[in-house]
XYZ file of C-alpha atoms in Angstrom:
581
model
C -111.034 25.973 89.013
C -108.467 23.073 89.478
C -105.937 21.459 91.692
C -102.413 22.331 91.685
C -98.699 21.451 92.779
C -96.771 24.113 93.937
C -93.483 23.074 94.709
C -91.368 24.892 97.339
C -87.606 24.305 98.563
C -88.047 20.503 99.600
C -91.403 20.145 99.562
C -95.226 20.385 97.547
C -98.373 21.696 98.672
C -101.440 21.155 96.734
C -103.597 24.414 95.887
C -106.971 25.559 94.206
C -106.590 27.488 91.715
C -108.569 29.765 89.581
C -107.926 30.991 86.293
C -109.403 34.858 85.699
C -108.930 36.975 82.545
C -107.258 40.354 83.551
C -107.042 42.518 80.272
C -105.507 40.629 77.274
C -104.148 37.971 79.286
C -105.268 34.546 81.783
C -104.102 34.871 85.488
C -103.943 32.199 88.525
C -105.473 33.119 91.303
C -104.472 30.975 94.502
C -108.618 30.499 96.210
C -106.302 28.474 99.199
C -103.146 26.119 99.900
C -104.538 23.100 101.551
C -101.124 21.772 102.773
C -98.130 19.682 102.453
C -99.111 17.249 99.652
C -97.248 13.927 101.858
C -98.815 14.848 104.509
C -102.632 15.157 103.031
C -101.807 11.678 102.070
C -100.402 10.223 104.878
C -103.211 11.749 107.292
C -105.834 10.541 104.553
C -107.207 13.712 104.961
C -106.829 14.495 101.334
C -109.490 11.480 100.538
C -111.453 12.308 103.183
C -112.039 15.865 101.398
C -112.686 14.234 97.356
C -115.262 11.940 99.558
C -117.001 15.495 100.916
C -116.898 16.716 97.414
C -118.387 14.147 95.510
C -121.562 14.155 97.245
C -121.977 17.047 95.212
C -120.946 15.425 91.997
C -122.632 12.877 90.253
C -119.581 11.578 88.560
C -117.369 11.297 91.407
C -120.067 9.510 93.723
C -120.092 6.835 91.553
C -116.566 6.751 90.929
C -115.844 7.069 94.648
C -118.680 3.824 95.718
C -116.863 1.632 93.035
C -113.901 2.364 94.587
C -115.068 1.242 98.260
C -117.182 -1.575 96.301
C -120.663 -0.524 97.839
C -122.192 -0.229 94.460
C -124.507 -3.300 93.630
C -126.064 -3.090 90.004
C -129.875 -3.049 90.606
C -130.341 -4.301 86.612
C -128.272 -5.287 84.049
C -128.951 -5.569 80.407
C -127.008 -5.817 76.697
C -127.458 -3.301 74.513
C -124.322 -4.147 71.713
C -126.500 -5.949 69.467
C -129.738 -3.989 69.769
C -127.511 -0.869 68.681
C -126.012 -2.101 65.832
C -128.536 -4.256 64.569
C -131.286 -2.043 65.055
C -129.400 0.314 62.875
C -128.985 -1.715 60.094
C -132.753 -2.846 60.333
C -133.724 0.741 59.843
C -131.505 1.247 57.454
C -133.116 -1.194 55.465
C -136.362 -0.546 55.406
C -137.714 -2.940 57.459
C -139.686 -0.349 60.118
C -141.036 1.084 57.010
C -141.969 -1.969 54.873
C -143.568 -3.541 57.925
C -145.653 -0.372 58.562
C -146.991 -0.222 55.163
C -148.450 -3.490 55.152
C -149.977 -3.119 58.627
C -151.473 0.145 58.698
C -155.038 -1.308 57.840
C -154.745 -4.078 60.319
C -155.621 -3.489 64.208
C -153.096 -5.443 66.197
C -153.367 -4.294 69.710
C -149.142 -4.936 69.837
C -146.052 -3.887 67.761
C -145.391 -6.036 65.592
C -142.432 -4.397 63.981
C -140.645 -4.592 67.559
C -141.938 -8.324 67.783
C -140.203 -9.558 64.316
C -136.802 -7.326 65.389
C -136.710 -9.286 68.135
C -137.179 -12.494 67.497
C -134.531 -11.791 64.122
C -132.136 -10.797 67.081
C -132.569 -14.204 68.690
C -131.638 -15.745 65.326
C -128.655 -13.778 65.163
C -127.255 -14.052 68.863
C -128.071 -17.644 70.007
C -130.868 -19.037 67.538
C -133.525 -21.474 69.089
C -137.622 -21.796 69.274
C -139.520 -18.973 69.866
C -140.391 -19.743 73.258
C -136.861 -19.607 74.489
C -136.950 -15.864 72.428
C -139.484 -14.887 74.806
C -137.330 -15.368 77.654
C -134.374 -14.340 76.453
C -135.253 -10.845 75.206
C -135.518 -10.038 78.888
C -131.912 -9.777 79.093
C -131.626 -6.864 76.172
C -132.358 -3.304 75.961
C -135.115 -3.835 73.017
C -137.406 -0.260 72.756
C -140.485 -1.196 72.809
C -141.103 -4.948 73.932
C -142.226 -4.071 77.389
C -145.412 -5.733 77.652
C -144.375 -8.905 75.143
C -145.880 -12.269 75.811
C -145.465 -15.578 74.104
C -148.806 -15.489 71.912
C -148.133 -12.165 70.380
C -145.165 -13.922 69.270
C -147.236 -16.917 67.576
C -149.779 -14.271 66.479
C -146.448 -12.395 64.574
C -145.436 -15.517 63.063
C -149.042 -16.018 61.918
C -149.136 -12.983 60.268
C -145.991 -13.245 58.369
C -146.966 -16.532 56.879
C -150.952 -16.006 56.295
C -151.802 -16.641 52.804
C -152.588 -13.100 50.183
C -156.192 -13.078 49.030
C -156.573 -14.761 45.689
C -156.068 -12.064 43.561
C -152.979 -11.616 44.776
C -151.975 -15.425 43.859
C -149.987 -15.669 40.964
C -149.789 -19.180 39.468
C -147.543 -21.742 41.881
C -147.582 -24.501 40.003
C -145.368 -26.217 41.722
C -144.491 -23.671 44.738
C -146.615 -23.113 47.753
C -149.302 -20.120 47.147
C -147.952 -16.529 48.192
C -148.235 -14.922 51.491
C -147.327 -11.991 53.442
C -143.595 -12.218 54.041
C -143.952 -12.688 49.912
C -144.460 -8.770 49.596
C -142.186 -8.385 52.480
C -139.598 -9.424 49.762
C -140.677 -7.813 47.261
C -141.275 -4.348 49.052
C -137.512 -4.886 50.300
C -136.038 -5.654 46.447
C -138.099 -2.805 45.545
C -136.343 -0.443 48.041
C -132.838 -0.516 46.712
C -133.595 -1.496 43.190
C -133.197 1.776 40.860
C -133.109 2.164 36.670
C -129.504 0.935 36.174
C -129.972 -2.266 38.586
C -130.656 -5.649 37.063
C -131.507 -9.435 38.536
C -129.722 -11.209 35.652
C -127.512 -13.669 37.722
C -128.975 -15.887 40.844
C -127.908 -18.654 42.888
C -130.273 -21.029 44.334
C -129.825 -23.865 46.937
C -131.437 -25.600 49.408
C -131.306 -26.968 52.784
C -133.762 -28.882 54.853
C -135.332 -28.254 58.183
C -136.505 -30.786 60.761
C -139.484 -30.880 63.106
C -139.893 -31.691 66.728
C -143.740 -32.694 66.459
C -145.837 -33.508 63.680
C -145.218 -30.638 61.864
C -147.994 -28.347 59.803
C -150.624 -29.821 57.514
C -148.883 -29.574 54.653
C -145.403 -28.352 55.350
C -143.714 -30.961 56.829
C -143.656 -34.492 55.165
C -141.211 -37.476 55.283
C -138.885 -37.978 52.673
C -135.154 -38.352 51.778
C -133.009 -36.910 55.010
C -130.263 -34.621 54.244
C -130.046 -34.661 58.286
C -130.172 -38.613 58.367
C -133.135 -38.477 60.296
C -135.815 -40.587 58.439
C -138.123 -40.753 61.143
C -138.816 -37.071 61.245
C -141.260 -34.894 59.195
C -139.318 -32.031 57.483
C -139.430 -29.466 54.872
C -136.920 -27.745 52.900
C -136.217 -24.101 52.820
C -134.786 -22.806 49.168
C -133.185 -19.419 49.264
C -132.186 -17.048 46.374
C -129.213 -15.324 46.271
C -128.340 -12.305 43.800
C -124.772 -11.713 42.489
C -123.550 -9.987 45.202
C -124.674 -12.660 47.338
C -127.285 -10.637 49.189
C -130.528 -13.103 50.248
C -133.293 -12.269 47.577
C -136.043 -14.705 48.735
C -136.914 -17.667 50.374
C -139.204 -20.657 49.504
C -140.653 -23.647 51.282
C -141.610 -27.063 50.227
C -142.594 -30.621 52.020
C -139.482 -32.559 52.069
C -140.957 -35.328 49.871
C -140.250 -32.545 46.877
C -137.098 -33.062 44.846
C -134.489 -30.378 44.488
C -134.535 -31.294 40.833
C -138.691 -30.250 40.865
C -137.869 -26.747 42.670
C -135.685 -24.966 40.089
C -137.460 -23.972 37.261
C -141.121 -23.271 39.252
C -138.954 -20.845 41.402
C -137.252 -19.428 38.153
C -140.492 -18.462 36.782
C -141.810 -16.887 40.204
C -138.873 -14.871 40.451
C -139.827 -13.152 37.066
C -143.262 -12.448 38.047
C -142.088 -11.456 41.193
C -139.250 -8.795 40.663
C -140.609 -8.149 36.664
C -137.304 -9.226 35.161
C -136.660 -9.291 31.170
C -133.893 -12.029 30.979
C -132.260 -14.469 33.836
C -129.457 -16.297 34.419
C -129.596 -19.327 36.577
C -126.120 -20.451 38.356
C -127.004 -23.850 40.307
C -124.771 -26.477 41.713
C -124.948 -29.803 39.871
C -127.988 -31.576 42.761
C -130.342 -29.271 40.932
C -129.633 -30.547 37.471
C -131.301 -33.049 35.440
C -132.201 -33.566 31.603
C -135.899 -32.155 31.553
C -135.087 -29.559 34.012
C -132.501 -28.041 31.196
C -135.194 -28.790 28.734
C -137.403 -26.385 30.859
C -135.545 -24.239 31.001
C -134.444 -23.592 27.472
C -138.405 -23.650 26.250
C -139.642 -21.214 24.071
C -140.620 -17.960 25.830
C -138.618 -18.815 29.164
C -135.974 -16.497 27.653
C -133.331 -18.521 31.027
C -130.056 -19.064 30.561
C -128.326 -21.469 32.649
C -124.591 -22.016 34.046
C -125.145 -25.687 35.800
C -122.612 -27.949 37.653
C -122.586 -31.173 35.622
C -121.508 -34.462 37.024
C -118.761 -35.668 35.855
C -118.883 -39.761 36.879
C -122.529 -40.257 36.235
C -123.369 -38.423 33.055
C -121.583 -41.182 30.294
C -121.613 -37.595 27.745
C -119.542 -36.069 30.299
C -117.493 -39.067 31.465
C -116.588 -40.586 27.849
C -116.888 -37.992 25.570
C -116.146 -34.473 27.258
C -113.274 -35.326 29.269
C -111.864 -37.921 26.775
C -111.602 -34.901 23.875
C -108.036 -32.908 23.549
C -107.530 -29.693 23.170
C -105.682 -26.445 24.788
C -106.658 -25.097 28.280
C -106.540 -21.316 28.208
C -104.739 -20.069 31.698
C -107.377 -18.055 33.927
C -105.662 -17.722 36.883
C -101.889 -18.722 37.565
C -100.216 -20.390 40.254
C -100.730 -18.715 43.612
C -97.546 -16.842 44.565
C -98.894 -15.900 47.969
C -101.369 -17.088 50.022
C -104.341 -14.064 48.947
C -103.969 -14.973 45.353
C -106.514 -16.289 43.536
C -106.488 -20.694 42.802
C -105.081 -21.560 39.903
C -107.786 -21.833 37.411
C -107.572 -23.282 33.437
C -110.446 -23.869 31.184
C -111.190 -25.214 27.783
C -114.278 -25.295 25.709
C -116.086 -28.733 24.469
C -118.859 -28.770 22.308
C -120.831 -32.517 22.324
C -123.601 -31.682 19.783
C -125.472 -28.887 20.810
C -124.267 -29.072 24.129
C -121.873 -26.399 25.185
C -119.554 -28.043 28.011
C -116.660 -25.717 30.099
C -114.025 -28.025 31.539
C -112.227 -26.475 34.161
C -109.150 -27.848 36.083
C -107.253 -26.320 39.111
C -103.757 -27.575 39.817
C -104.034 -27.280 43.286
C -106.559 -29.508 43.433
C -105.453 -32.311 41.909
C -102.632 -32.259 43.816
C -104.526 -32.796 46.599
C -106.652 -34.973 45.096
C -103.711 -37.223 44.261
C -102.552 -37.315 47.646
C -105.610 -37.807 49.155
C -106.224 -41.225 46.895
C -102.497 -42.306 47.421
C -103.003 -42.182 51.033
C -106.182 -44.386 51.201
C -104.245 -46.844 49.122
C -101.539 -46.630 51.108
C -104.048 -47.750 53.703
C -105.725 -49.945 51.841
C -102.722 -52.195 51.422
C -101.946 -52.735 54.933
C -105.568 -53.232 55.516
C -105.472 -56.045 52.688
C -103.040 -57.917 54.895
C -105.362 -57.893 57.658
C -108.214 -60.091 55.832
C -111.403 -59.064 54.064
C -113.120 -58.558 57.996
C -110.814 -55.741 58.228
C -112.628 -53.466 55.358
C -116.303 -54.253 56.534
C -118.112 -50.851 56.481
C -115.288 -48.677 54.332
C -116.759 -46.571 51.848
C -113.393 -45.269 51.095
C -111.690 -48.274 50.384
C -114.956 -50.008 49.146
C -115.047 -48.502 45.070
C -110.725 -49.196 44.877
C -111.549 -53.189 45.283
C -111.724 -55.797 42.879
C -112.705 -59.365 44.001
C -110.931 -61.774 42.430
C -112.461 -65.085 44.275
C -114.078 -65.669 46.974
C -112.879 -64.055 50.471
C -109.725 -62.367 48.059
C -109.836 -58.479 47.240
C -107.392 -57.195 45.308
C -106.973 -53.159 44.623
C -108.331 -52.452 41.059
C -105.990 -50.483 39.262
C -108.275 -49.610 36.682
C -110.701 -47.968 39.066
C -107.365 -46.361 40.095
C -106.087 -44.726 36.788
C -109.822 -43.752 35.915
C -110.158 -41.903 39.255
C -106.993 -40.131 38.166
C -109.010 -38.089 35.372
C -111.328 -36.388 37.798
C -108.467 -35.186 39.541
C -108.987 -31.150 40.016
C -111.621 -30.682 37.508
C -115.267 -29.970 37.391
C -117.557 -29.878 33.856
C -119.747 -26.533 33.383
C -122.919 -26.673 31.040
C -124.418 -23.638 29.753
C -126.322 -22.320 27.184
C -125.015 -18.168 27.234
C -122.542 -16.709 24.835
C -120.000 -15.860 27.990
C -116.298 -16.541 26.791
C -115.017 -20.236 28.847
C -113.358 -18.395 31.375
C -115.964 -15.830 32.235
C -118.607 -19.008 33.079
C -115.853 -20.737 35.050
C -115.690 -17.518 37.263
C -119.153 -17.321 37.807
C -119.841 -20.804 38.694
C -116.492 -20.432 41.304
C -119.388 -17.194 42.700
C -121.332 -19.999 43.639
C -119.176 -21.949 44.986
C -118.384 -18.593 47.489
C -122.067 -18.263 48.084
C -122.775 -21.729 49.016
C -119.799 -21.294 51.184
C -121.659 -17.924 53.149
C -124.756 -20.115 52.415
C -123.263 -23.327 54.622
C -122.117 -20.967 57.047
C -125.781 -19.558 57.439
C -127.404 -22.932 57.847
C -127.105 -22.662 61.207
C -129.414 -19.903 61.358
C -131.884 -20.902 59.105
C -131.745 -24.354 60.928
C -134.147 -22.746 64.131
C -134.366 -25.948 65.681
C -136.585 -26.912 67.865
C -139.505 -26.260 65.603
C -142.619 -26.392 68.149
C -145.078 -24.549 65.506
C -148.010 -26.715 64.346
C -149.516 -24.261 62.205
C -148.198 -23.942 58.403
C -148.410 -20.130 58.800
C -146.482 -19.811 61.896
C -144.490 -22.143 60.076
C -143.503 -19.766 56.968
C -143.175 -16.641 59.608
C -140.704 -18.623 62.278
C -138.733 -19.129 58.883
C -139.016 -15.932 57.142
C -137.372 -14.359 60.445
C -134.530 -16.492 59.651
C -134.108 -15.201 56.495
C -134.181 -11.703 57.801
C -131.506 -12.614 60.350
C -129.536 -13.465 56.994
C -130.103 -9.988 55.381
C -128.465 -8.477 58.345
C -125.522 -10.993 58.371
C -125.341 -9.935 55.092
C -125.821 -6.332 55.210
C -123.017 -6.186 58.109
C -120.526 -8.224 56.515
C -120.792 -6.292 53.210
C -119.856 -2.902 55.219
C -117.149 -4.639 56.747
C -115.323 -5.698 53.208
C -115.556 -1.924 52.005
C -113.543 -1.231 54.826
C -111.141 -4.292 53.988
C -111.856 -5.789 57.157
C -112.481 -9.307 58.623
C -113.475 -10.197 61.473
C -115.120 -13.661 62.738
C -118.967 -13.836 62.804
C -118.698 -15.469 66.707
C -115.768 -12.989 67.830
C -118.647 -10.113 66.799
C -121.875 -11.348 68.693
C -119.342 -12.275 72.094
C -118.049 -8.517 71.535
C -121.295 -6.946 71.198
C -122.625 -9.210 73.907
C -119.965 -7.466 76.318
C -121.605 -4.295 76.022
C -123.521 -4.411 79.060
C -125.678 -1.098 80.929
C -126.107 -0.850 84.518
C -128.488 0.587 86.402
C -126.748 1.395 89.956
C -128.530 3.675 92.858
C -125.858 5.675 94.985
C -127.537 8.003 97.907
C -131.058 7.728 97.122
C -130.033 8.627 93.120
C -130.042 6.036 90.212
C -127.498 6.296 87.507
C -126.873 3.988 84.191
C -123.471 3.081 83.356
C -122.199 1.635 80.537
C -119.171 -0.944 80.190
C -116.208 0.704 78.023
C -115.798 -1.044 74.537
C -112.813 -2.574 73.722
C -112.231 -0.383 71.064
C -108.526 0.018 69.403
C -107.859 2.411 66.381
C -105.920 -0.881 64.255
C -107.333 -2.461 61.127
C -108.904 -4.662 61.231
C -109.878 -3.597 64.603
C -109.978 -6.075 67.550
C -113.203 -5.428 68.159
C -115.579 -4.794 65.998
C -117.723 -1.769 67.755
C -114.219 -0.609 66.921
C -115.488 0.743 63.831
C -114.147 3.753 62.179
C -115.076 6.132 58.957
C -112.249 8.720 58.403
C -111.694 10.809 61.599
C -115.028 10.187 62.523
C -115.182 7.994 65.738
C -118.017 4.800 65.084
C -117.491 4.388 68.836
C -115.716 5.909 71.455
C -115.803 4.501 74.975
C -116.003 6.597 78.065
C -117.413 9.418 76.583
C -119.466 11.922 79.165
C -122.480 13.280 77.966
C -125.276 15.431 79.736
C -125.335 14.464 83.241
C -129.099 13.817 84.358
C -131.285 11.977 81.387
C -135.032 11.993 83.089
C -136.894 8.306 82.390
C -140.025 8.658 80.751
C -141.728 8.470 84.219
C -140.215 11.654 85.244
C -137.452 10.123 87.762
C -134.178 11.500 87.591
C -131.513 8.967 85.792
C -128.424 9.882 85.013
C -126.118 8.755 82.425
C -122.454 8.878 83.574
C -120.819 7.220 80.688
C -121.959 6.222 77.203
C -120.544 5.148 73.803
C -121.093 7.692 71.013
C -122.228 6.579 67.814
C -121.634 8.665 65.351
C -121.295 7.106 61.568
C -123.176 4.225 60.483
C -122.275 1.395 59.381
């Protein structure tokens, strides 16, 4: 049964009509002609009578109070990045890891739902987990109803509580294991299968302040990457595989070197995910003379590909980039903008040392320029008087001082700053051809980049924990909040798509449910996504697989959803999520 216009000499009356099958074929049937359609709507009679009718429709009496603005939302809550995230946390393995290591302990709360959580915080707005405890309040979470701030601490606890001592391998070196250790391992576990190897990691570091004093152990003073000497702070290491998917994380007091970390991590990670041979690719702070000796010992079976420098090492700096020889083209000049960098490489052998010299022309143009214009600078500030370049670093290693009170620019300094231009020394100790190591060292430079742009996560300042445990666990969540990043971004290059990290929380923040009561009845209603069918998609809860809609907004489902409680809720419009991720 529907509305009609039936139009007539100079005028149209509206009708209900009803379609009925007579033999093979679909008649109208007029049920009654309500009028002249202009003058229904003059009178207002005609809303007058949709206003009768949807008192008997759940749909239309919400539709009809929005439209006279007497709905008030009684609640309001987000439910974007519980969806999505929630269904890549599943996904995982998390629920099921989590459960497996609990099932003999007798918490009297979920602690699945508590870690979720609090890994939510880290993604959305980051922070200490007393501001998590209020701010999960604001977001459809299943099962955090009854949530305090302790069973938080307690979660954190158990996360980071040591594994008896037959579960301690040896840590020389590393802190002893504990539970978000076979959290890890559980997780590699998961998706490893007979064809998939660990061969290739990246490891590096970043360092974590404290507001108080810290725990007993982790949190010591020590060199500040932050520049904040008169804080306690540890550092937080964190593994990467080849595909630049977080493997594991590790924590040390900050008065332990980077140098010192490397090869007691490289022989946990054997023991840890049973792997025959290794490859470690590390940026050039991790390097040092005895850590390479460690690393090529007898029975280690690592290989290395490690960022040398090139103005401190006198091998490197006289001898390796001093010696001739061809570069072999890798990459050529960019014709458009989504080519790869320009990329050359040639092979130096100093002994037994196996050097890769790479160069990139793109670089040293910029380099160039970038020196030119300090000197450029430098000149006029010259003029000025010696006052005048107080403080410069810049400026500070292109001086010369001839006398007293008179700099002068060193052009030596100059030319031999001219060699570094666009290049970077390798040293390894594997059988890859020159160019093969120069691509896998540019993987780290990608994964430091997605590491740099994680820091801010695994940077949950304010740190209020005083415990080491709760310590480890308010950490490990980070790291979890990684895995998702991750795990998200991953499905989003299979699809060729990009779309910015803060663009996706503020999109999935929009998506908002309402709980509204209209004549004694409450209804949810959710906002509509602002989904478009364009790739990449302006939204990403735009998401599409084929024909097969990720999310649709405004799509009616069953009309009366009862709440747990028995009271009748309906559900007027939804989003329907049908492919994963």
């Amino acid at each position: 049964m529907f509305a009609r216009v039936k139009k007539s000499g100079r005028y149209e009356y509206l009708q209900i009509v009803h379609n009925e099958r007579v033999g093979d074929r679909v008649k109208q049937r007029v049920i009654a002609t309500l009028g002249r359609l202009d003058r229904l709507r003059e009178s207002g009679q005609l809303d007058a009578m949709l206003s009768s009718c949807a008192r008997f429709s759940e749909h239309a009496a919400v539709i009809s109070a929005a439209r006279e603005k007497s709905v008030t939302p009684e609640a309001t809550v987000h439910i974007g990045p519980p969806l999505v995230f929630q269904r890549i946390w599943q996904q995982l393995g998390l629920p099921k890891v989590l459960q497996g290591l609990l099932k003999d302990r007798k918490f009297e709360f979920p602690i699945e739902r508590v870690l979720f959580m609090t890994v939510l915080h880290r993604l959305m707005v980051s922070g200490s987990d007393r501001a998590a405890e209020r701010w999960c309040r604001r977001y459809a979470i299943d099962g955090i109803d009854d949530l305090d701030l302790h069973h938080i601490y307690r979660a954190m606890g158990w996360l980071g509580e040591l594994l008896p001592e037959e579960n301690q391998h040896d840590h020389e070196g590393l802190p002893p294991r504990c539970r978000k250790d076979e959290i890890e391992e559980r997780l590699f576990a998961k998706r490893r299968d007979l064809f998939s190897e660990l061969e290739l990691v990246f490891f590096d570091t970043t360092s974590i302040t404290f507001e108080g004093e810290g725990g007993e152990e982790l949190g010591q003073y020590g060199n500040s990457k932050d520049h904040r000497p008169d804080r306690k702070q540890m550092v937080v290491g964190v593994v990467l595989d080849n595909t630049g998917r977080p493997l594991c994380c590790e924590l040390w007091p900050r008065n332990v070197t980077d140098v010192k970390t490397l090869v007691p991590v490289v022989d946990r990670l054997r023991k840890r995910f049973h792997i025959g041979s290794i490859c470690i690719v590390a940026d050039r702070g991790m390097i040092s003379q005895g850590t390479i000796e460690q690393l090529q010992a007898k029975g280690r079976n690592v290989r290395f590909i490690l960022g040398a420098r090139l103005r401190s090492v006198k091998e490197i700096r006289e001898e390796v980039l001093s010696r001739g020889g061809r570069y072999h083209e890798v990459h050529p000049p960019r014709q458009t903008s989504k080519d790869p960098s320009p990329l050359k490489v040639k092979e130096v052998h100093v002994g037994d040392h196996r050097y890769i010299v790479c160069h990139n022309q793109e670089q040293a143009a910029k380099d160039r320029h970038d020196r030119e214009a300090i000197l450029a600078k430098l000149e006029e500030q010259l003029k000025r008087g010696p006052k005048s370049l107080i403080g410069n670093k810049g400026y500070r290693k292109y001086l010369r001082q001839t006398k007293q009170d008179v700099f002068v620019i060193d052009q030596q300094k100059v030319k031999s700053e001219s060699r570094f231009d666009g290049k970077w020394v390798l040293r390894t100790d594997t059988d890859l051809p020159a160019a093969a190591v120069a691509l896998k060292y540019k993987d780290l430079l990608l994964v430091e980049s997605i590491f740099r742009s994680m820091k801010s996560i695994l940077e949950t300042r304010p740190i209020f924990h005083k415990c080491d445990e709760t310590i480890r666990g308010h950490v490990f969540c980070s790291f979890l909040a990684l895995l998702l990043i991750k795990e998200l971004e991953s499905r989003f290059e299979q699809r060729g798509w990009h779309v910015e990290w803060r663009r996706l929380l503020d999109d999935l923040d929009e998506l908002q449910e309402l709980t509204i009561a209209v004549d004694e009845k409450t209804f949810v209603v959710r906002t509509a996504t602002r989904a478009k069918p364009s790739k990449p998609p302006a939204s990403p809860l735009a998401l599409r697989s084929g024909s097969n809609d990720f999310c649709r907004p405004n799509n009616p489902i069953a009309p009366v959803v009862p709440k747990p409680d028995g009271s009748g809720v309906s559900h007027l419009w939804t989003t329907s999520y049908k492919t994963p991720l």
